[in-house]
Amino acid sequence: MKKNIFFIANWKMNLSAQQTRALTNGIMPTVKKYGNLMTLAIAPSFPMLQDVLNISRRSVRMQVCAQDCFWEQSGAYTGEVSPDMLAEMGCTHVLIGHSERRIYLHETDAMIQKKLACIFAMKKNIIPVLCVGETTRQKKAGRSEEIIHAQLTAALAGITLKSSQKLVIAYEPVWAIGSGIPMTPDEFGACAVRIRGYVSRAFGGQGRADSVVLYGGSVTPETARAYVSAGGDGVLVGGASQRIDSCTALIRTLCMK
Ligand code: PGA
């Protein structure tokens, strides 16, 4: 059976409520048309989640992803949002450890591990999308593999998954995000194999060699399909997913034979 391609549209801290609704409504017909081949999870900013959830009810192939969550389910943590709250709203996914949070909010691997542990301890299901990737400096120092391995190992330390629980890994080299300089699909293909190996080992080799691995970093409609052909399960897209023309073009090209 052909695998269903997974596309996450990360709208970051962009788009007003009105723009968010217009874009979500605008891409819905394309999602419905290609829904047998792909699933789109939209990641709007927190105040827009409910608007996107309302529209997403028109297709099971449109899902909603939060951009972050906290590592406790409730308590005196002003400004934070718990995974339980997101799951209750209807979010299916949540980004964890996006590089912009690691850079601007100083999120550490230890914080990321706590978030994953909190999510996997829940009764309700919400799928974390764990983002990993090396910086320009780390790449130049030839440390890319070591960094990815270290980030995955630290984030997954002590984590166990029940059979109903899933994990998505988004490999997003920091130097490729928003830079217009993506990693080549071939390089990504080799990384995806290594990442699946690391994840499998982190879980003690327990049947997780098939983990879902996405590529992110300056993906465009012209390049998106090549990451799937190279062995990825889909893409995580920022800039090019925030306009109706390029977002619908991304869906179409991802689903090309
Ligand atoms: P980009 O962002 O597609 O604009 O490079 C990707 C991301 O940050 O998830």
Tab-separated table of N, CA and C and ligand atoms in Angstrom, residues 10 12 98 100 172 176-178 217-219 236-239, ligand 1:
chain	number	residue	atom	x	y	z
A	10	ASN	N	3.716	25.003	9.076
A	10	ASN	CA	4.033	25.763	10.286
A	10	ASN	C	3.880	27.252	9.989
A	12	LYS	N	3.918	29.580	12.191
A	12	LYS	CA	4.737	30.343	13.142
A	12	LYS	C	3.922	31.482	13.769
A	98	HIS	N	11.141	22.887	18.476
A	98	HIS	CA	11.469	23.581	17.222
A	98	HIS	C	12.703	24.458	17.456
A	100	GLU	N	13.505	27.342	16.605
A	100	GLU	CA	13.274	28.740	16.998
A	100	GLU	C	13.015	28.844	18.496
A	172	GLU	N	15.190	19.141	10.832
A	172	GLU	CA	15.252	20.487	10.259
A	172	GLU	C	16.623	21.090	10.560
A	176	ALA	N	19.169	25.554	7.366
A	176	ALA	CA	18.282	25.485	6.193
A	176	ALA	C	16.957	26.205	6.431
A	177	ILE	N	16.633	26.471	7.699
A	177	ILE	CA	15.319	27.058	8.001
A	177	ILE	C	15.280	28.532	7.608
A	178	GLY	N	14.347	28.859	6.726
A	178	GLY	CA	14.137	30.246	6.319
A	178	GLY	C	15.308	30.850	5.561
A	217	GLY	N	12.983	22.803	6.241
A	217	GLY	CA	14.034	23.788	6.000
A	217	GLY	C	14.040	24.235	4.560
A	218	SER	N	13.382	25.389	4.298
A	218	SER	CA	13.339	25.989	2.957
A	218	SER	C	12.755	25.062	1.892
A	219	VAL	N	11.742	24.289	2.273
A	219	VAL	CA	11.050	23.444	1.288
A	219	VAL	C	10.148	24.336	0.427
A	236	LEU	N	7.913	19.401	6.684
A	236	LEU	CA	7.466	20.446	7.612
A	236	LEU	C	7.865	21.761	6.968
A	237	VAL	N	6.875	22.564	6.619
A	237	VAL	CA	7.151	23.756	5.813
A	237	VAL	C	6.690	25.016	6.526
A	238	GLY	N	7.559	26.009	6.566
A	238	GLY	CA	7.204	27.306	7.136
A	238	GLY	C	6.756	28.253	6.047
A	239	GLY	N	7.697	29.059	5.560
A	239	GLY	CA	7.401	30.140	4.617
A	239	GLY	C	6.480	29.776	3.467
B	1	PGA	P1	10.908	27.255	6.381
B	1	PGA	O1	10.594	26.859	7.908
B	1	PGA	O2	10.155	26.305	5.515
B	1	PGA	O3	10.421	28.682	6.251
B	1	PGA	O4	12.387	27.121	6.187
B	1	PGA	C1	10.562	25.534	8.343
B	1	PGA	C2	10.295	25.468	9.818
B	1	PGA	O5	10.801	26.302	10.568
B	1	PGA	O6	9.559	24.591	10.293
